[in-house]
mmCIF file of C-alpha atoms in Angstrom:
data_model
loop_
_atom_site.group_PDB
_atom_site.id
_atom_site.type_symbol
_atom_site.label_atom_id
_atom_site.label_comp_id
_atom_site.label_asym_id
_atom_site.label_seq_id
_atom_site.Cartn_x
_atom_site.Cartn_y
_atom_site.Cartn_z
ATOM 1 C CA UNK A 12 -15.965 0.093 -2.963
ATOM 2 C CA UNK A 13 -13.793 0.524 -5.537
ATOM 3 C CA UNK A 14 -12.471 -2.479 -7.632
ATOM 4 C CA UNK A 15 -8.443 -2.734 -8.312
ATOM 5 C CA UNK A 16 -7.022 -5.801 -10.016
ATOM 6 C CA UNK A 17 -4.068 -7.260 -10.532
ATOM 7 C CA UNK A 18 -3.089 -9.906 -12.655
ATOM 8 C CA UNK A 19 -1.653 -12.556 -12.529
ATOM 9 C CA UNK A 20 -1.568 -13.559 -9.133
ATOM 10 C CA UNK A 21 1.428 -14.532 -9.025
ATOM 11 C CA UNK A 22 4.293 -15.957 -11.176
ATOM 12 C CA UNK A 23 8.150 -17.278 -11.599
ATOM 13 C CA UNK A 24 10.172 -16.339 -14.311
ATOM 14 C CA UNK A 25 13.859 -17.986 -15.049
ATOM 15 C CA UNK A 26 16.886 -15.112 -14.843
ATOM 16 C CA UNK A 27 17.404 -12.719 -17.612
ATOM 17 C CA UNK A 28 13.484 -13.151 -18.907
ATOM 18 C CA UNK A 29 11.158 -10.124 -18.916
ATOM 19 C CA UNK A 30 8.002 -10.181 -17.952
ATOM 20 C CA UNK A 31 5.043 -7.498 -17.174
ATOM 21 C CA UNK A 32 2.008 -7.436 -15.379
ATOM 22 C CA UNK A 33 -1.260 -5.452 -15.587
ATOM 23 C CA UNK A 34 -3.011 -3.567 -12.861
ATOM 24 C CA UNK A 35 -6.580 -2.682 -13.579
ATOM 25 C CA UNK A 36 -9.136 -0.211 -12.269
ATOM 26 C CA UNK A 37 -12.187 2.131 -12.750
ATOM 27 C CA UNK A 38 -11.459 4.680 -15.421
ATOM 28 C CA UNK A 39 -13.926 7.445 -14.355
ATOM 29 C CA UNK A 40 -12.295 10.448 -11.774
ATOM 30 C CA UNK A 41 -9.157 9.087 -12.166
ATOM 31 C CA UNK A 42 -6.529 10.960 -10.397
ATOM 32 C CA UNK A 43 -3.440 8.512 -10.291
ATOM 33 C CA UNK A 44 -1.953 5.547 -10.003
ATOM 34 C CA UNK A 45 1.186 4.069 -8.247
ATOM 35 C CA UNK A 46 3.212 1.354 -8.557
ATOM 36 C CA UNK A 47 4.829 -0.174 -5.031
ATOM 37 C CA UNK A 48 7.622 -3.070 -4.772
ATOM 38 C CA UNK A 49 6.835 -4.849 -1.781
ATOM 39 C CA UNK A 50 9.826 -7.265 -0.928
ATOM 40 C CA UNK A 51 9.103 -10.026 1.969
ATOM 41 C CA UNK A 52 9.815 -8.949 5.655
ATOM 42 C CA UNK A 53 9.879 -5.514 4.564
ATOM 43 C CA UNK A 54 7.015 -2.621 3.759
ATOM 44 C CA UNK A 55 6.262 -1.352 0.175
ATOM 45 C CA UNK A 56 8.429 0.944 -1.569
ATOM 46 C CA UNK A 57 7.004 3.644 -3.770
ATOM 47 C CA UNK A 58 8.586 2.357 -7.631
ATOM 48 C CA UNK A 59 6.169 5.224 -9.729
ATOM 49 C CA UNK A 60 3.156 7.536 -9.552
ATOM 50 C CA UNK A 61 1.939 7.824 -12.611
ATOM 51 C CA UNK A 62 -1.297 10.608 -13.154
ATOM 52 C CA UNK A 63 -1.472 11.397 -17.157
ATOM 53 C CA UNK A 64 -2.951 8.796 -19.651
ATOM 54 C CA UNK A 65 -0.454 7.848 -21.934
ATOM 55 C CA UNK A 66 2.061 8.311 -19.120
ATOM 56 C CA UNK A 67 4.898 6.281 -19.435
ATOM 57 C CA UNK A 68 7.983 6.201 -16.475
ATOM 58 C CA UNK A 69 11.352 4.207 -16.421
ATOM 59 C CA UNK A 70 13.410 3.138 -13.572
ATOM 60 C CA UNK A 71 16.398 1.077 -14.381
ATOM 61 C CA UNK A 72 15.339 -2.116 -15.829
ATOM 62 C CA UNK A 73 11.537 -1.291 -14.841
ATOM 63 C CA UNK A 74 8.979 0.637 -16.661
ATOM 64 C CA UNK A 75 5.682 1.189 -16.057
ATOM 65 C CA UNK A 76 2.770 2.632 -18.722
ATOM 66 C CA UNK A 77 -0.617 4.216 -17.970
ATOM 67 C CA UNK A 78 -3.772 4.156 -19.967
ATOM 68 C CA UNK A 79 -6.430 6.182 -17.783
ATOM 69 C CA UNK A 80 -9.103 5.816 -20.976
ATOM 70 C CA UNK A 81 -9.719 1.774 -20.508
ATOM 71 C CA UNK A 82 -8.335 1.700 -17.312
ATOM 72 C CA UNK A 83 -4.974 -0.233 -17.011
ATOM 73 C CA UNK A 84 -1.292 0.290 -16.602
ATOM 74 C CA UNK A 85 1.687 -2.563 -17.350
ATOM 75 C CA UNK A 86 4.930 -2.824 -15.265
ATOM 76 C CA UNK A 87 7.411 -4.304 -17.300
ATOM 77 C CA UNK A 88 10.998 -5.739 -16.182
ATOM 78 C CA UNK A 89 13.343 -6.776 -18.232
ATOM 79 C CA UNK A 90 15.927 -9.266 -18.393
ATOM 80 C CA UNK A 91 14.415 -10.150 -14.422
ATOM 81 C CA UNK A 92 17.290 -10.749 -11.791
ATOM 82 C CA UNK A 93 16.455 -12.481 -8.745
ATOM 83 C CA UNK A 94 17.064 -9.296 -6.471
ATOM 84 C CA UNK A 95 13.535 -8.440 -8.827
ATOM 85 C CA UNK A 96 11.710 -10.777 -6.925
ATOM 86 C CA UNK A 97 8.681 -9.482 -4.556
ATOM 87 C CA UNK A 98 5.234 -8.294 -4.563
ATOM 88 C CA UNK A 99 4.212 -5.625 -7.178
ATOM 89 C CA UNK A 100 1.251 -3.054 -6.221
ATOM 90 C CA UNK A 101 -0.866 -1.153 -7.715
ATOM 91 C CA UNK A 102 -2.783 1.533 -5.761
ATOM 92 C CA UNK A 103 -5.408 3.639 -7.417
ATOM 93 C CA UNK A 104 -6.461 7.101 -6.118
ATOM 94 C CA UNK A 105 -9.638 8.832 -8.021
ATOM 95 C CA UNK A 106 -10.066 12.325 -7.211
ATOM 96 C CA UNK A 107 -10.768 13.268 -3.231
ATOM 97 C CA UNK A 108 -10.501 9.469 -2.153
ATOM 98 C CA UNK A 109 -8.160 7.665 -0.609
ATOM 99 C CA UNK A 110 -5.626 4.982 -2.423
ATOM 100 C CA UNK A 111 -7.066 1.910 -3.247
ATOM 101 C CA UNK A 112 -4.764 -1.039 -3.437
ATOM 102 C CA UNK A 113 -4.774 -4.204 -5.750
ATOM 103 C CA UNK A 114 -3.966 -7.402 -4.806
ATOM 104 C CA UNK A 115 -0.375 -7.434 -6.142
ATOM 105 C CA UNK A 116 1.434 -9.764 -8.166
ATOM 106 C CA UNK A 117 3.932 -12.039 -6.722
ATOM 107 C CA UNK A 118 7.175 -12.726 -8.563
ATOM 108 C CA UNK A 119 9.757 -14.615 -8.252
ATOM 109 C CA UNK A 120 12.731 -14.992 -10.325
ATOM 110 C CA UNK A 121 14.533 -18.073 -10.573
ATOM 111 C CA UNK A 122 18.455 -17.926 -11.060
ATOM 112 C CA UNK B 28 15.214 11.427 8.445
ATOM 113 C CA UNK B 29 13.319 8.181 10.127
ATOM 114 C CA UNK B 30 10.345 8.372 7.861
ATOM 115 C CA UNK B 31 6.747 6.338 9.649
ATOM 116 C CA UNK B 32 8.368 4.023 12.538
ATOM 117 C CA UNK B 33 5.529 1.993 13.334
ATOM 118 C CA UNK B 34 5.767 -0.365 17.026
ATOM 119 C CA UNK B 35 5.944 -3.168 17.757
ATOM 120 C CA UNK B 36 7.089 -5.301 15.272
ATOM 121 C CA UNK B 37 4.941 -8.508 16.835
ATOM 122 C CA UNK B 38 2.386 -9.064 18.880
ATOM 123 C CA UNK B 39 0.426 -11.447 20.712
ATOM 124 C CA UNK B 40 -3.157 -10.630 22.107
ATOM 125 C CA UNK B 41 -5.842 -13.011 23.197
ATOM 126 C CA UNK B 42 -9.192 -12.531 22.243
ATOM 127 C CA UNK B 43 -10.455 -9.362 24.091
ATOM 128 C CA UNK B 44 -7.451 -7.867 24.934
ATOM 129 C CA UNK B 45 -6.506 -4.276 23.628
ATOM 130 C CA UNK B 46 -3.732 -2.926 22.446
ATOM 131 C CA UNK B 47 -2.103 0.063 20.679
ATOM 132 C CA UNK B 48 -0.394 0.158 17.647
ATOM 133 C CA UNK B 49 2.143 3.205 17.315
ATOM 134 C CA UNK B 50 3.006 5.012 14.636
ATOM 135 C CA UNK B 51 5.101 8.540 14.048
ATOM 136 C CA UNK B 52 6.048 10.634 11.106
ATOM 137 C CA UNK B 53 8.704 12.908 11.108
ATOM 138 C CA UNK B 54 8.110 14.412 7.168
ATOM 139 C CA UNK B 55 5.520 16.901 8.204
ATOM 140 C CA UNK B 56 3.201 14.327 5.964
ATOM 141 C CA UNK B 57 -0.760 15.896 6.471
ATOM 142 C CA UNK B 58 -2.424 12.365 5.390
ATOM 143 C CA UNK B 59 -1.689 9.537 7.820
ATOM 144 C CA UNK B 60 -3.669 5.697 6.916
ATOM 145 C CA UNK B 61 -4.045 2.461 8.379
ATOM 146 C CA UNK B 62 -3.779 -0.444 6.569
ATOM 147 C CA UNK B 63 -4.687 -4.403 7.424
ATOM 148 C CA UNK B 64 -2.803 -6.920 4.741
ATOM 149 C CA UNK B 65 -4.788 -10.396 4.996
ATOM 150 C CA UNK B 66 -3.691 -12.959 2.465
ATOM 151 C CA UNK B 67 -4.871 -12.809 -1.407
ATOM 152 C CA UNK B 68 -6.261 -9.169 -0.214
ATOM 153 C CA UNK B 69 -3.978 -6.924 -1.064
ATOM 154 C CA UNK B 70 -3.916 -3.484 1.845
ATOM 155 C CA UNK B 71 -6.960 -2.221 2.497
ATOM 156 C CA UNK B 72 -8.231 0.877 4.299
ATOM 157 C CA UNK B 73 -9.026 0.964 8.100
ATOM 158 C CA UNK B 74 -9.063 4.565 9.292
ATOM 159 C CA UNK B 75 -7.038 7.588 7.346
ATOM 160 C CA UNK B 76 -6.720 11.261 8.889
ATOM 161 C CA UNK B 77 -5.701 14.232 6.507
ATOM 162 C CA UNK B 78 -4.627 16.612 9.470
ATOM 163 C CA UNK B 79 -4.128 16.662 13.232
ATOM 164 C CA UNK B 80 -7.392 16.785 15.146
ATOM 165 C CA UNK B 81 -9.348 14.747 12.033
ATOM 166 C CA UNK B 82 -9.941 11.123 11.109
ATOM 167 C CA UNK B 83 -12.482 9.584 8.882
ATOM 168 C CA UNK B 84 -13.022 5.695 8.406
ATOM 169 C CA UNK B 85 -12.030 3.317 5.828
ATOM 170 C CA UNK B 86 -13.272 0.353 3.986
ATOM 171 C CA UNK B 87 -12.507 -2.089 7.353
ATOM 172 C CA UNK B 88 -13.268 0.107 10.720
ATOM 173 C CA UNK B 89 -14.875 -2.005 12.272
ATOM 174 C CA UNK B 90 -12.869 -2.753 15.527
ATOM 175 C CA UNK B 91 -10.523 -0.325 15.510
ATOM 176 C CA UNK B 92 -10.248 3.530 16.353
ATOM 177 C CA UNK B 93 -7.893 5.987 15.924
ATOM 178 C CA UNK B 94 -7.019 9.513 16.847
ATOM 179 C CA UNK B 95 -4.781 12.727 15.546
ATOM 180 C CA UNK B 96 -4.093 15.023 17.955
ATOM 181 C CA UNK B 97 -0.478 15.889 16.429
ATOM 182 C CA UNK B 98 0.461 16.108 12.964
ATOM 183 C CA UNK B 99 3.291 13.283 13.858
ATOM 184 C CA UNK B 100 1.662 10.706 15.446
ATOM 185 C CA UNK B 101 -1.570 8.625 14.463
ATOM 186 C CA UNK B 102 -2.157 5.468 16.758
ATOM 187 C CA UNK B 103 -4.395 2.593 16.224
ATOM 188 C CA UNK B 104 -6.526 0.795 18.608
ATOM 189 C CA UNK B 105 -7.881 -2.511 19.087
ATOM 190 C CA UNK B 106 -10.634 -2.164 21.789
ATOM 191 C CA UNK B 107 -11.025 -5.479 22.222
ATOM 192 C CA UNK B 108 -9.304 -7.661 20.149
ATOM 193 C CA UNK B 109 -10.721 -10.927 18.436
ATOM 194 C CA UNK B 110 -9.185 -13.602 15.780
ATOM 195 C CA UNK B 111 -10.791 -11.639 12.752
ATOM 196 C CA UNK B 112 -7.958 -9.283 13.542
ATOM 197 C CA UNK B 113 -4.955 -11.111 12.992
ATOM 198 C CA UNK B 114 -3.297 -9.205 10.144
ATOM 199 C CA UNK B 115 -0.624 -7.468 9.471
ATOM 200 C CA UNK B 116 -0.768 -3.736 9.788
ATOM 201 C CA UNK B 117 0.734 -1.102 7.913
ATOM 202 C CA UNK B 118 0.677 2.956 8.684
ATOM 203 C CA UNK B 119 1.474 5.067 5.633
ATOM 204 C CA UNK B 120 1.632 8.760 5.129
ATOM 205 C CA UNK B 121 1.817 10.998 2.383
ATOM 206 C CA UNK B 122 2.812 14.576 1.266
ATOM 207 C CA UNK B 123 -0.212 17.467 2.375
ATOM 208 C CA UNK B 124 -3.445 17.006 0.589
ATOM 209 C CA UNK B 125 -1.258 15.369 -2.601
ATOM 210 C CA UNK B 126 -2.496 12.436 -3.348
ATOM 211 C CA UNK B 127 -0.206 12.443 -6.949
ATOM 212 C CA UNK B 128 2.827 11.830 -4.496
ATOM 213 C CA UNK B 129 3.884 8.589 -2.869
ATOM 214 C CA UNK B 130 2.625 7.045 0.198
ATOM 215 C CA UNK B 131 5.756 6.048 2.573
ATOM 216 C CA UNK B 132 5.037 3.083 5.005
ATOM 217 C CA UNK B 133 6.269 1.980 8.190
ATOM 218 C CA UNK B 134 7.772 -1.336 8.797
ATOM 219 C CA UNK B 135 4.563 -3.614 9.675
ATOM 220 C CA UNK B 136 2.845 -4.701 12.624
ATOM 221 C CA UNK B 137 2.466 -8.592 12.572
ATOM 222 C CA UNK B 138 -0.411 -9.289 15.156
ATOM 223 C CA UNK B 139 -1.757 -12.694 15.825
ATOM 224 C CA UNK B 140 -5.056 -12.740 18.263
ATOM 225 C CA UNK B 141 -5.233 -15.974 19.887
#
């Protein structure tokens, strides 16, 4: 079984801070890895798919970079808003397998 | 374009009961998953098919079965449900044999076993 994590856990940031967070997972057959905002009450949305190392991908105020080599990526947000706040995963897919999911990291974002 | 609708939305079983959990794709998607979301645990893997008329299991079968006899549709069972199984449940597809490109999830399944 293949081991994803995610760190931190969790965390709470004040309005207009940025923050990142670091998903981590086996660097051998890599084929990609995604990034998913997961708001409550709702089902996870797809934010990147990332599959190059060095990789780097922007949406709005969040970015995401990949480094396939060690075996980590970073989502970044800046200057967090409170509409930011949710569960972040990561979900890593090695070649012929199936996505593996981290834990996620929970933010919130205090106005 | 309705993407996965996954049904129902709750449920209540007690122990022993089964039930069927629904889900339908209307994106032509090859690859259609199960997922379970427990707590501190992130999704994980209960049964994934990569075309009509195949299925393979997942990290968590146990339980559960599943079948694909259209490309749309890909149903979970509970034979006979117990407390262990009080999750929520997510069905996901994804574009033919692309794993590069994005899973798309139904709403959830919240399922309490009693």
């Amino acid at each position: 079984i293949l081991n994803v994590e995610q760190s931190p856990q969790s965390l709470h940031v004040q309005e207009g801070d940025s923050t990142n967070f670091t998903c981590s997972f086996p660097s051998s057959n890599f084929y990609a890895l995604h990034w998913y905002r997961w708001e409550t009450a709702k089902s996870p949305e797809a934010l990147f798919v990332m599959t190059l190392n060095g990789d780097e991908k922007k949406k709005g105020r969040i970015s995401a970079t990949l480094n396939t080599k060690e075996g980590y990526s970073y989502l970044y947000i800046k200057g967090s808003q409170p509409e930011d706040s949710a569960t972040y995963l990561c979900a890593f897919i090695r070649h012929g397998q199936n996505f593996v999911f981290g834990p996620g990291t929970r933010l919130s974002v205090l106005p | 374009n309705a993407g996965v609708t996954q049904t129902p939305k709750f449920q209540v079983l007690k122990t022993g009961q089964s039930m069927t959990l629904q889900c339908a794709q209307d994106m032509n998607h090859e690859y259609m998953s199960w997922y379970r979301q427990d707590p501190g645990m992130g999704l994980r893997l209960i049964h994934y098919s990569v075309g009509a008329g195949i299925t393979d299991q997942g990290e968590v079968p146990n339980g559960y079965n599943v079948s694909r006899s259209t490309t749309e549709d890909f149903p979970l069972r509970l034979l006979s449900a117990a407390p262990s199984q009080t999750s929520v449940y997510f069905c996901a597809s994804s574009l033919p044999g692309r794993l590069n490109t994005e899973a798309f999830f139904g709403q959830g399944t919240r399922l309490t076993v009693v």
